[in-house]
Amino acid sequence: MMEDFLNILFDLFVWAGIAVVLFITFCVALLLKNSKRSALPPDEKEERSIERKHR
């Protein structure tokens, strides 16, 4: 019984670890995307937002 419990606990830790790594990756990707977007000239920014509205 104890062994089953430890296996379940271990699986939970593994999945939690994977989730945390994916979450951090997602946040970093968003931050990089935002910093690139703000580096664009204002004209390109407006064109991009207009393209998005048309989609």
Backbone as JSON, one array per atom type, in Angstrom:
{
  "sequence": "MMEDFLNILFDLFVWAGIAVVLFITFCVALLLKNSKRSALPPDEKEERSIERKHR",
  "N": [[0.84, -1.21, 0.0], [1.88, 1.27, 0.85], [3.84, 1.58, -1.07], [2.4, 1.96, -3.45], [1.25, 4.42, -2.87], [3.54, 6.04, -2.76], [4.37, 5.83, -5.42], [2.25, 7.13, -6.74], [2.52, 9.68, -5.64], [5.06, 10.34, -6.63], [4.52, 10.36, -9.39], [2.78, 12.55, -9.45], [4.54, 14.62, -8.71], [6.26, 14.56, -10.91], [4.52, 15.26, -13.05], [3.75, 17.79, -12.14], [6.18, 19.11, -12.27], [6.65, 19.07, -15.04], [4.5, 20.64, -15.85], [5.15, 23.1, -14.66], [7.54, 23.75, -16.0], [6.56, 24.02, -18.64], [4.82, 26.16, -18.25], [6.57, 28.24, -17.47], [8.1, 28.41, -19.8], [6.13, 29.26, -21.58], [5.49, 31.79, -20.48], [7.95, 33.14, -20.8], [8.11, 33.12, -23.58], [5.92, 34.76, -24.21], [6.78, 37.18, -23.06], [9.06, 37.73, -24.61], [7.85, 38.02, -27.1], [6.27, 40.29, -26.63], [8.26, 42.21, -26.12], [9.54, 42.32, -28.57], [7.49, 43.27, -30.16], [7.07, 45.85, -29.14], [9.35, 47.01, -30.01], [8.99, 47.52, -32.63], [8.4, 49.97, -35.23], [5.82, 52.52, -34.86], [4.03, 52.6, -37.06], [4.1, 50.02, -38.21], [3.07, 48.61, -36.08], [0.38, 49.49, -36.03], [-0.5, 48.54, -38.52], [-0.28, 45.78, -38.08], [-2.21, 45.39, -36.04], [-4.49, 46.08, -37.44], [-4.52, 44.09, -39.41], [-5.01, 41.88, -37.77], [-7.62, 42.4, -36.89], [-9.06, 42.03, -39.22], [-8.87, 39.3, -39.68]],
  "CA": [[0.0, 0.0, 0.0], [2.76, 2.44, 0.93], [4.56, 1.7, -2.34], [1.46, 2.57, -4.39], [1.13, 5.83, -2.49], [4.77, 6.72, -3.18], [4.34, 5.91, -6.89], [1.29, 8.18, -7.1], [3.15, 10.94, -5.25], [6.15, 10.58, -7.58], [3.89, 10.77, -10.65], [2.27, 13.92, -9.28], [5.68, 15.54, -8.76], [6.75, 14.61, -12.29], [3.58, 16.06, -13.84], [3.83, 19.18, -11.67], [7.43, 19.64, -12.82], [6.43, 19.31, -16.46], [3.58, 21.78, -15.97], [5.89, 24.32, -14.3], [8.46, 24.05, -17.1], [5.78, 24.52, -19.76], [4.29, 27.47, -17.87], [7.68, 29.2, -17.53], [8.42, 28.58, -21.22], [5.04, 30.06, -22.15], [5.65, 33.17, -20.0], [9.13, 33.72, -21.45], [7.75, 33.36, -24.99], [5.06, 35.95, -24.24], [7.6, 38.36, -22.76], [9.89, 38.0, -25.78], [6.95, 38.5, -28.14], [5.88, 41.66, -26.29], [9.4, 43.12, -26.26], [9.78, 42.5, -30.0], [6.4, 44.08, -30.69], [7.27, 47.24, -28.75], [10.52, 47.52, -30.73], [8.59, 47.89, -33.99], [7.91, 51.34, -35.4], [4.37, 52.62, -34.63], [3.26, 52.3, -38.28], [3.97, 48.56, -38.33], [2.16, 48.18, -35.01], [-1.0, 49.75, -36.46], [-0.8, 47.6, -39.59], [-0.47, 44.46, -37.48], [-3.5, 45.33, -35.34], [-5.54, 46.11, -38.46], [-4.55, 42.74, -39.99], [-5.64, 40.98, -36.8], [-9.07, 42.63, -36.85], [-9.66, 41.5, -40.45], [-8.88, 37.83, -39.66]],
  "C": [[0.87, 1.26, 0.0], [3.46, 2.67, -0.41], [3.67, 2.35, -3.4], [1.34, 4.07, -4.13], [2.35, 6.62, -2.96], [4.81, 6.86, -4.71], [3.41, 7.03, -7.35], [1.89, 9.56, -6.8], [4.24, 11.33, -6.25], [5.58, 11.05, -8.92], [3.39, 12.2, -10.57], [3.41, 14.93, -9.37], [6.21, 15.68, -10.18], [5.84, 15.49, -13.14], [3.61, 17.52, -13.42], [5.08, 19.84, -12.24], [7.28, 19.98, -14.29], [5.55, 20.54, -16.66], [4.31, 23.09, -15.68], [6.83, 24.72, -15.43], [7.7, 24.63, -18.3], [5.26, 25.93, -19.48], [5.37, 28.54, -17.98], [8.04, 29.48, -18.99], [7.4, 29.5, -21.89], [5.2, 31.53, -21.76], [6.83, 33.85, -20.69], [8.82, 34.04, -22.91], [6.88, 34.61, -25.11], [5.87, 37.22, -24.02], [8.45, 38.73, -23.97], [9.04, 38.58, -26.91], [6.59, 39.96, -27.88], [7.04, 42.63, -26.49], [9.71, 43.35, -27.74], [8.73, 43.43, -30.59], [6.63, 45.55, -30.37], [8.47, 47.86, -29.47], [10.16, 47.95, -32.16], [8.21, 49.37, -34.05], [6.39, 51.38, -35.26], [3.54, 52.25, -35.85], [3.03, 50.79, -38.42], [3.02, 48.02, -37.27], [0.71, 48.33, -35.45], [-1.4, 48.78, -37.56], [-1.08, 46.21, -39.03], [-1.84, 44.36, -36.81], [-4.66, 45.35, -36.34], [-5.67, 44.73, -39.11], [-5.27, 41.78, -39.05], [-7.15, 41.14, -36.8], [-9.75, 42.02, -38.07], [-9.76, 39.99, -40.42], [-10.11, 37.27, -39.03]]
}
